[in-house]
mmCIF file of C-alpha atoms in Angstrom:
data_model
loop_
_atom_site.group_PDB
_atom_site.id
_atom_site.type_symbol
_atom_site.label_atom_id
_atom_site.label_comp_id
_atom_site.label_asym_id
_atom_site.label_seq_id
_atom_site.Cartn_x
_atom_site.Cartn_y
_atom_site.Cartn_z
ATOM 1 C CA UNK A 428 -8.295 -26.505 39.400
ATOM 2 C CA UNK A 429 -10.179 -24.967 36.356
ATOM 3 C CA UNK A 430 -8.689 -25.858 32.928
ATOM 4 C CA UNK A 431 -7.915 -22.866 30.761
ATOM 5 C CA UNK A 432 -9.714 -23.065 27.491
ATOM 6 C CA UNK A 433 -6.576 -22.087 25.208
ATOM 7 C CA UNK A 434 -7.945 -21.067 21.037
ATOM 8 C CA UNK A 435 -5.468 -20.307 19.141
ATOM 9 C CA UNK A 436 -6.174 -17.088 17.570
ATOM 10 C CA UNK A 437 -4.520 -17.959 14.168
ATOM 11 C CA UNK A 438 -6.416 -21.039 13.557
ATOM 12 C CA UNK A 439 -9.234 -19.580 12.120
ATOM 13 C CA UNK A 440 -6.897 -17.675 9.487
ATOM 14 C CA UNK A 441 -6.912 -18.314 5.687
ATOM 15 C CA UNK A 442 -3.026 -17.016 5.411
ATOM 16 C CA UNK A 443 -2.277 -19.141 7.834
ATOM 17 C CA UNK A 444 -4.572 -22.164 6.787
ATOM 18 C CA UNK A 445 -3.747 -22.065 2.801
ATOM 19 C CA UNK A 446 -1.288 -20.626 0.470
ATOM 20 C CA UNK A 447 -3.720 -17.807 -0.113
ATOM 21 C CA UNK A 448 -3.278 -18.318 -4.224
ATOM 22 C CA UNK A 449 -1.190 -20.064 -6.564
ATOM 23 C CA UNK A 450 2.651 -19.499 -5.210
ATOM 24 C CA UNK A 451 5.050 -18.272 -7.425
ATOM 25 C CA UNK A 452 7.983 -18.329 -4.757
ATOM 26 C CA UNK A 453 8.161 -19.271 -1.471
ATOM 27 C CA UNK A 454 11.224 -17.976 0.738
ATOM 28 C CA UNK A 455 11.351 -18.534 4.381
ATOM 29 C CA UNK A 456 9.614 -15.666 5.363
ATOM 30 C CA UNK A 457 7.512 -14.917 2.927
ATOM 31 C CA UNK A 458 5.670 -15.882 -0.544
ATOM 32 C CA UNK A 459 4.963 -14.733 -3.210
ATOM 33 C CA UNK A 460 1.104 -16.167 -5.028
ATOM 34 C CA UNK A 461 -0.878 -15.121 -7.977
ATOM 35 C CA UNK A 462 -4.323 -14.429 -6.965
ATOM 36 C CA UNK A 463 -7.131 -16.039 -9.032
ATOM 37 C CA UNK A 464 -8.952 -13.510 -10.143
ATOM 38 C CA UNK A 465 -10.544 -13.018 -13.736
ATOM 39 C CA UNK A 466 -10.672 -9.872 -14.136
ATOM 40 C CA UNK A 467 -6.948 -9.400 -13.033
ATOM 41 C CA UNK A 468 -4.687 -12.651 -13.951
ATOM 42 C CA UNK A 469 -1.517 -10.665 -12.886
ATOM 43 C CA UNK A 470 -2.888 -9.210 -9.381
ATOM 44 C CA UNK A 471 -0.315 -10.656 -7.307
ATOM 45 C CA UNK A 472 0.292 -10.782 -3.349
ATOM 46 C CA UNK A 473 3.395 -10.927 -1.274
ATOM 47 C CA UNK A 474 2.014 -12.842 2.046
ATOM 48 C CA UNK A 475 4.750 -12.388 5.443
ATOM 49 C CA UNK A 476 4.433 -16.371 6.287
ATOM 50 C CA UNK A 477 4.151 -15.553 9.764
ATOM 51 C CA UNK A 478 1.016 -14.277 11.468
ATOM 52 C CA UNK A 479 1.430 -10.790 11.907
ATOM 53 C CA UNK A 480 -0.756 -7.763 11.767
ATOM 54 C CA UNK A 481 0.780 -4.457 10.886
ATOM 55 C CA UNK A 482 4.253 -3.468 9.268
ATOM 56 C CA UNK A 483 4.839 -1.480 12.233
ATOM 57 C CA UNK A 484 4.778 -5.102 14.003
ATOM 58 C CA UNK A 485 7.894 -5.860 12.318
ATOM 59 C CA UNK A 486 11.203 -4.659 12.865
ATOM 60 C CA UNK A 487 13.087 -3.015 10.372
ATOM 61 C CA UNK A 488 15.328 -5.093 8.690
ATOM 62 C CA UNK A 489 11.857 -7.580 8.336
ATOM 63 C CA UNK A 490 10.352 -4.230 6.816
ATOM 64 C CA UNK A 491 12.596 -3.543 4.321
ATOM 65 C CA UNK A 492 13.056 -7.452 3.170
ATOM 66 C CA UNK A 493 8.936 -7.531 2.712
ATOM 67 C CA UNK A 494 9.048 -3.944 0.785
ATOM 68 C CA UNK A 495 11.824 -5.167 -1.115
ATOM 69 C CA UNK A 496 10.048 -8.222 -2.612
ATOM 70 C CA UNK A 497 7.273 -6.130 -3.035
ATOM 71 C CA UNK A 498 8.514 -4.002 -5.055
ATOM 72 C CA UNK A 499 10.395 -6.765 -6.984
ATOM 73 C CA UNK A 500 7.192 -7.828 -7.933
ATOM 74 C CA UNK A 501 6.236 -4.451 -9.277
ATOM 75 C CA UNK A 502 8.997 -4.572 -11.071
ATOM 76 C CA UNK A 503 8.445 -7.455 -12.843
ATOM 77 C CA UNK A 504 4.842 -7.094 -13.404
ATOM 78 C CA UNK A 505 5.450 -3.713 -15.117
ATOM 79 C CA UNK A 506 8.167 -5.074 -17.230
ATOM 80 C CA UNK A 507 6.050 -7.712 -18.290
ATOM 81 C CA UNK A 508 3.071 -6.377 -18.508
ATOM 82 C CA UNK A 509 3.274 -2.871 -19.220
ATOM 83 C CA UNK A 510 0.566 -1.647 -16.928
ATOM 84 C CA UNK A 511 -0.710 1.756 -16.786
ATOM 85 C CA UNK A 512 -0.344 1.820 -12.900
ATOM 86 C CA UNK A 513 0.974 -0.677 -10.565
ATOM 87 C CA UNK A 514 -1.686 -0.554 -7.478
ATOM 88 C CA UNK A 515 -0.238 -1.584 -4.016
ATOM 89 C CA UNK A 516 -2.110 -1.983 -0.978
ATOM 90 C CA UNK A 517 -1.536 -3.321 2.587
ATOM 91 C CA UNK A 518 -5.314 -3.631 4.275
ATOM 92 C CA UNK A 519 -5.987 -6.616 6.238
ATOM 93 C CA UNK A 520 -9.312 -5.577 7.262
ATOM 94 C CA UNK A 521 -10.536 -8.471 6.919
ATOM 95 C CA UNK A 522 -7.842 -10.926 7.548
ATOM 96 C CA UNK A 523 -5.299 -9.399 9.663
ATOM 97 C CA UNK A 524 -2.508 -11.086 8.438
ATOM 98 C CA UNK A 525 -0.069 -8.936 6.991
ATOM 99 C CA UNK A 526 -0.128 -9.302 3.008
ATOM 100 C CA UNK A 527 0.614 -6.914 0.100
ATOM 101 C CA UNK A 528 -1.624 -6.489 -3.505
ATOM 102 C CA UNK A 529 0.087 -6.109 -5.859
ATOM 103 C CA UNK A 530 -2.020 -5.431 -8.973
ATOM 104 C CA UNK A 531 -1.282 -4.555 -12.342
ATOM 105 C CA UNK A 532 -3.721 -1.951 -13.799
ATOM 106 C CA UNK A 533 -5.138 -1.093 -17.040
ATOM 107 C CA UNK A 534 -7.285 1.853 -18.714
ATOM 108 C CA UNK A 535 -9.406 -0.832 -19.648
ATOM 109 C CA UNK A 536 -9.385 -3.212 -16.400
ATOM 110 C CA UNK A 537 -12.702 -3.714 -14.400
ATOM 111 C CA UNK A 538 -12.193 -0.660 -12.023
ATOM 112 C CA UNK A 539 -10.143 1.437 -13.823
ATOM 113 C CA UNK A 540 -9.161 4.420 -12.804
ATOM 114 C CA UNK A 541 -10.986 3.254 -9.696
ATOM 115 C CA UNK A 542 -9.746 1.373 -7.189
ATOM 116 C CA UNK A 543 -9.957 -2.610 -7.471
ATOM 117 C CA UNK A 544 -12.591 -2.795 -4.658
ATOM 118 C CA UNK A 545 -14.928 0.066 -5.479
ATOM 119 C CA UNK A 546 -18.124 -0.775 -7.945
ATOM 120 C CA UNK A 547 -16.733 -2.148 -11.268
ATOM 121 C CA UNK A 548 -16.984 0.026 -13.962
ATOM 122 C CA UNK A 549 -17.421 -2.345 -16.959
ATOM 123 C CA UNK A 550 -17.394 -6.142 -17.833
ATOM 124 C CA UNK A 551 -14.022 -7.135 -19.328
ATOM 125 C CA UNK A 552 -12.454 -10.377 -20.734
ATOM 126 C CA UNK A 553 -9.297 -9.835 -19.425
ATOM 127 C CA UNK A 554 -5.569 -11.242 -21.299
ATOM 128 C CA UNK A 555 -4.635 -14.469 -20.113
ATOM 129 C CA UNK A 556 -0.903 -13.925 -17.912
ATOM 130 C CA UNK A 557 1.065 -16.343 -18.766
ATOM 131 C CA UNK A 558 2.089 -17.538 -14.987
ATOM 132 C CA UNK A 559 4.749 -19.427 -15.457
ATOM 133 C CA UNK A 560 6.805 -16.679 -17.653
ATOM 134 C CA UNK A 561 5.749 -14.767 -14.554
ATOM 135 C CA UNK A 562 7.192 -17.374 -12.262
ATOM 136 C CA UNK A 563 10.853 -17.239 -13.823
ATOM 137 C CA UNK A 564 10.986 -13.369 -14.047
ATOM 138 C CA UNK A 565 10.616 -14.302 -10.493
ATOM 139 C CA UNK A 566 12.784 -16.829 -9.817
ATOM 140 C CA UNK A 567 14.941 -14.724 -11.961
ATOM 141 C CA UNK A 568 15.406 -11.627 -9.636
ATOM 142 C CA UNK A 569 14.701 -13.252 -6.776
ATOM 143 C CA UNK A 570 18.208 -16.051 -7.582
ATOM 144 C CA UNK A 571 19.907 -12.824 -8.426
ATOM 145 C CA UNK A 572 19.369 -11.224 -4.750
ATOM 146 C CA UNK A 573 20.031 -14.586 -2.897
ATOM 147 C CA UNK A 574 16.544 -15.327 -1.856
ATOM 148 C CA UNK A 575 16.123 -19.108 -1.107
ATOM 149 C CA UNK A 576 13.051 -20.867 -2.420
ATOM 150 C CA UNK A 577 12.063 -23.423 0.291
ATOM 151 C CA UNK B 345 11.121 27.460 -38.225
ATOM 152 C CA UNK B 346 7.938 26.456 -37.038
ATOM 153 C CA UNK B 347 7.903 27.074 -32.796
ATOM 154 C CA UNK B 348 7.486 23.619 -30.607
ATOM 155 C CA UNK B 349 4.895 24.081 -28.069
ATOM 156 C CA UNK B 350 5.841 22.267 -25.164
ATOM 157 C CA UNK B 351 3.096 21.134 -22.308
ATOM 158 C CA UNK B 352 4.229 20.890 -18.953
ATOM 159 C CA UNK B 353 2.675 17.292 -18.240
ATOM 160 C CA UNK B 354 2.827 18.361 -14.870
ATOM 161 C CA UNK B 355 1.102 21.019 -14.914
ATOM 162 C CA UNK B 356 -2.468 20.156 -14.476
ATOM 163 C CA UNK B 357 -1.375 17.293 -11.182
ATOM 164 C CA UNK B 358 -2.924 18.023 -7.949
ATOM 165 C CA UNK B 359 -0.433 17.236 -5.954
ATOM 166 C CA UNK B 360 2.435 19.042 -7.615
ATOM 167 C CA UNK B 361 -0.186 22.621 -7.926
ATOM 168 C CA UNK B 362 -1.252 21.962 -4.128
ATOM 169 C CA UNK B 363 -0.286 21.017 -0.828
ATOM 170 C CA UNK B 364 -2.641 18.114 -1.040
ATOM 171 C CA UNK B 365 -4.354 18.852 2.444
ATOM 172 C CA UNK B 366 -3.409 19.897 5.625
ATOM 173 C CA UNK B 367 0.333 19.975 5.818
ATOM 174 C CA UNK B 368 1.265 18.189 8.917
ATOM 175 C CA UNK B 369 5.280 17.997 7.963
ATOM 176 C CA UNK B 370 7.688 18.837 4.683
ATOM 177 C CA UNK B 371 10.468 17.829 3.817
ATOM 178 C CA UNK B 372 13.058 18.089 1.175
ATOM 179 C CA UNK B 373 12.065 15.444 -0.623
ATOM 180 C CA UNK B 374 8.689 14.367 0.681
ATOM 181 C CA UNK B 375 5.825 15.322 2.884
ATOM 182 C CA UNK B 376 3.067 14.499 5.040
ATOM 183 C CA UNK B 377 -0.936 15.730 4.854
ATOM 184 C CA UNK B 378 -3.668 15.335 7.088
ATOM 185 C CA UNK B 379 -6.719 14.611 4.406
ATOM 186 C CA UNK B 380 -9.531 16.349 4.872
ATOM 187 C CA UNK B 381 -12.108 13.630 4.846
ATOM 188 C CA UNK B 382 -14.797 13.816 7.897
ATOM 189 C CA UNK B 383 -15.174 9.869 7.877
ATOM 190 C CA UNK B 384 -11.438 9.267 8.399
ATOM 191 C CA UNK B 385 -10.026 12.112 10.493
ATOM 192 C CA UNK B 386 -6.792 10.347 10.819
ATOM 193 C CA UNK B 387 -6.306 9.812 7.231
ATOM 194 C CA UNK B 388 -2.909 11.052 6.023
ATOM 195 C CA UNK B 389 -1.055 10.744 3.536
ATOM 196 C CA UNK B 390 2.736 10.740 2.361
ATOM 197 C CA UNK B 391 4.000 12.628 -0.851
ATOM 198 C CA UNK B 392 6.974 12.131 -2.355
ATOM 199 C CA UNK B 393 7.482 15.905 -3.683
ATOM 200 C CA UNK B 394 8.419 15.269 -7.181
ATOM 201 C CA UNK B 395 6.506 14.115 -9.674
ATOM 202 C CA UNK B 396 7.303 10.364 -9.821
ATOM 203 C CA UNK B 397 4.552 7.683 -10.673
ATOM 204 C CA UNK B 398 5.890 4.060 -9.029
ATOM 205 C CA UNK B 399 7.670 3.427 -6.471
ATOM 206 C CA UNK B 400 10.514 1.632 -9.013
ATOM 207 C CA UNK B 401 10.726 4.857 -10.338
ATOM 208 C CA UNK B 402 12.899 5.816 -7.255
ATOM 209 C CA UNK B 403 16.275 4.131 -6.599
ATOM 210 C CA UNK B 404 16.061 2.010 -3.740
ATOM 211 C CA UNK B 405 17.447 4.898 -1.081
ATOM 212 C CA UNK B 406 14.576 7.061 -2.343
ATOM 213 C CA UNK B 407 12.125 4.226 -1.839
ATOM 214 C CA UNK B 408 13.633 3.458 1.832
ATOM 215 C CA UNK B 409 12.737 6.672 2.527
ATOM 216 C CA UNK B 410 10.030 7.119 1.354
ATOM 217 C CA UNK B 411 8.351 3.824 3.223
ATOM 218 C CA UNK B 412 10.524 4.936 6.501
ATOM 219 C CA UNK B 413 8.117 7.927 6.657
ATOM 220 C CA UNK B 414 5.059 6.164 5.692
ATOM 221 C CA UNK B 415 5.483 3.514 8.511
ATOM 222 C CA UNK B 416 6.504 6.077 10.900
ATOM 223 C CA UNK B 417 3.065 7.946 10.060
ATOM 224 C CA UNK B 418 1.310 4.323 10.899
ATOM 225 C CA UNK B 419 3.505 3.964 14.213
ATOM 226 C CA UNK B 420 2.190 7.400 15.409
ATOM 227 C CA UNK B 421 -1.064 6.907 14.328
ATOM 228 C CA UNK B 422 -1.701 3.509 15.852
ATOM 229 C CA UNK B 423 0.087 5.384 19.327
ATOM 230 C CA UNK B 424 -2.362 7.793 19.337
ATOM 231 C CA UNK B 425 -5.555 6.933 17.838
ATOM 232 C CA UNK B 426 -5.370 2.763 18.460
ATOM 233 C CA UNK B 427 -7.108 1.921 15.039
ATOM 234 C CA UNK B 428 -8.335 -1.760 15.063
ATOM 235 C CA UNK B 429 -5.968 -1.782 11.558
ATOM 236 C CA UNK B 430 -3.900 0.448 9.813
ATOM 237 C CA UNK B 431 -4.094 0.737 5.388
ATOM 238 C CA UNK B 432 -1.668 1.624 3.207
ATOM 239 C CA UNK B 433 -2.104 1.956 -0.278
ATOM 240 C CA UNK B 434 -0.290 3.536 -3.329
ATOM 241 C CA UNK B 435 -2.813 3.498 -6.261
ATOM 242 C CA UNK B 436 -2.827 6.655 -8.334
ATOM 243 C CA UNK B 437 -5.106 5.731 -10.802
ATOM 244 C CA UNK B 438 -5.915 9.109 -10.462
ATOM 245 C CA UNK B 439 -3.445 11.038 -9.992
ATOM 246 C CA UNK B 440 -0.252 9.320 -10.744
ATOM 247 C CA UNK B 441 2.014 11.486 -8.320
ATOM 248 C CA UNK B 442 3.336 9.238 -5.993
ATOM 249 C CA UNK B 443 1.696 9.237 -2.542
ATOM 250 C CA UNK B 444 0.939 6.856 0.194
ATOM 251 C CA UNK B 445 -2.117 7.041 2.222
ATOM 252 C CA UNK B 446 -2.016 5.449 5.685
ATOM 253 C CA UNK B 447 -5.360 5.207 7.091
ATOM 254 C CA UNK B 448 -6.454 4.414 10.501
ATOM 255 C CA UNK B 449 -9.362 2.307 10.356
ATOM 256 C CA UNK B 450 -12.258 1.174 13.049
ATOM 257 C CA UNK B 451 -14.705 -1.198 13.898
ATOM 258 C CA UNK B 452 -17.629 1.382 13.437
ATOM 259 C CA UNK B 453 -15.908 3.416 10.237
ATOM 260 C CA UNK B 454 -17.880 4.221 7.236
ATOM 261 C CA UNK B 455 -16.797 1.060 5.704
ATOM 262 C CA UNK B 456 -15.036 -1.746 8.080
ATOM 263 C CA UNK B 457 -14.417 -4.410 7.103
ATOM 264 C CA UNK B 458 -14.264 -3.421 3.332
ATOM 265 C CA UNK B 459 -11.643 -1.307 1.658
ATOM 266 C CA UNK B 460 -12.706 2.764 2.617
ATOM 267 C CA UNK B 461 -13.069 2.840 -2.031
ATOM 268 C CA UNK B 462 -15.869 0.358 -1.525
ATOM 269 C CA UNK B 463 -19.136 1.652 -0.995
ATOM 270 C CA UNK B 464 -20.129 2.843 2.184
ATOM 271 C CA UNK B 465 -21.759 0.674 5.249
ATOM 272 C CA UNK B 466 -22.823 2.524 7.581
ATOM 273 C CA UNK B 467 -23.566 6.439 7.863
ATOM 274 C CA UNK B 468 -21.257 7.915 10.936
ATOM 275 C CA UNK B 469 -19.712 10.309 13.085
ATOM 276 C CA UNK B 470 -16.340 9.841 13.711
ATOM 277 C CA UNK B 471 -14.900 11.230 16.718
ATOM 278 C CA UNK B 472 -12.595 14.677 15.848
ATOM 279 C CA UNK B 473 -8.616 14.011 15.470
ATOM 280 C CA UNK B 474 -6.278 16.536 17.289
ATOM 281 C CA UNK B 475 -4.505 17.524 14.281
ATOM 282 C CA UNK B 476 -1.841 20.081 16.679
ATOM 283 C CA UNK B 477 -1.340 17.018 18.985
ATOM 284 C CA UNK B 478 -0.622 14.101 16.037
ATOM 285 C CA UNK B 479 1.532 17.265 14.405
ATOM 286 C CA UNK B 480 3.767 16.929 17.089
ATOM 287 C CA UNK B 481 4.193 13.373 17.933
ATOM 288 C CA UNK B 482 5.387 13.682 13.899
ATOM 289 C CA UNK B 483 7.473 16.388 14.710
ATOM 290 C CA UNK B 484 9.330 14.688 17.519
ATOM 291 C CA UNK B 485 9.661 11.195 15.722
ATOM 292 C CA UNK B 486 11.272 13.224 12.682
ATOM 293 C CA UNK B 487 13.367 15.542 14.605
ATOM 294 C CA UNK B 488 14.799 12.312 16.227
ATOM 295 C CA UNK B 489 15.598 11.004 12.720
ATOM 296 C CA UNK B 490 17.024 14.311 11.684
ATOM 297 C CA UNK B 491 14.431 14.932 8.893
ATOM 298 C CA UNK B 492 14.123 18.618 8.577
ATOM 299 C CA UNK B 493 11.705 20.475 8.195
ATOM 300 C CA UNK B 494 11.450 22.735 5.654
#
């Protein structure tokens, strides 16, 4: 009898294969990282840990729990940063593994009032974030809702 | 006494002075466009009615909403159309009215893999949407949440 050749599909997959950025929490479903990326130190993603394409792949309740990190991040990025816009995106084009952007924009970022990945608009030196001031906002809200760090 | 002249800030926003394209369903509180953009046919997006800029400028039952609609939207576009991936995205960089769009994306699109703000790949066709048809498979996933119509 023929073997069957079995790949596993996720092996080839960054999210799966790496944090994906520096984490800033890590629950058991999901993280939270801070991208490295110069010309936006507080562009932030919330990565679902498991391998899964499309919100619509997720039950509700899962739904709701991702958005509502999400949008803790926002949160905290805009009360510690002060953006002019928080940007959010769920793409995955190019690694189908279901993250969020969250990015913190300024009239005076690379892009702005573009979006992050048209052509950039101008050269910048962007602030330093201080990450670990991001880290316990964080920790912070995220203690306050009951969301385990593992 | 000198006479304050007030200036709607509102009043020069796209989507509060316009539908915002084709209007597939409305709501009370939000509703749902077809965009009229010949690359994407299946591009829609979701628009929270008021003028709001972030989504943590709604209170969380607002925002529940709000994302209920925008991943029904994906569900019955990836039923009908079978994207390779769906994006969402809430920028407003732009125009900071709130609104989702939810974007069906292909293998052969005007710019897969890369984010549709990127510069274009590849010059195409794309293959006509039945705008009465995805109306109704709306229609009947709202009417089964008892979202009216208005």
């Amino acid at each position: 009898m023929a073997q069957t050749s079995v790949i596993d599909p996720h092996s080839a997959c960054p999210l799966c294969l790496s944090a994906g950025g520096q984490v800033l929490w890590r629950a058991e479903r999901w993280r939270v990282v801070r991208v490295e990326d110069a010309d936006y130190p507080g562009f932030c993603r919330v990565i679902w840990n498991a391998h899964v394409a499309e919100m619509t792949d997720l039950g509700p309740a899962d739904r709701n729990e991702l958005m509502h990190v999400v949008f803790t991040v926002e949160s905290v990025l805009r009360d510690r940063l002060r953006p002019r816009k928080i940007n959010l995106a769920s793409l995955g084009n190019q690694v189908p593994h279901l993250h969020w952007h969250v990015i913190p924009r300024f009239e005076d970022d690379a892009h702005f009032p573009d979006a992050v990945w048209a052509a950039r608009r101008r050269e910048v030196r962007a602030p330093a974030v201080d990450a670990a001031a991001l880290r316990q906002a964080l920790a912070d809200r995220f203690a306050a809702t009951g969301a385990q760090e593992i």
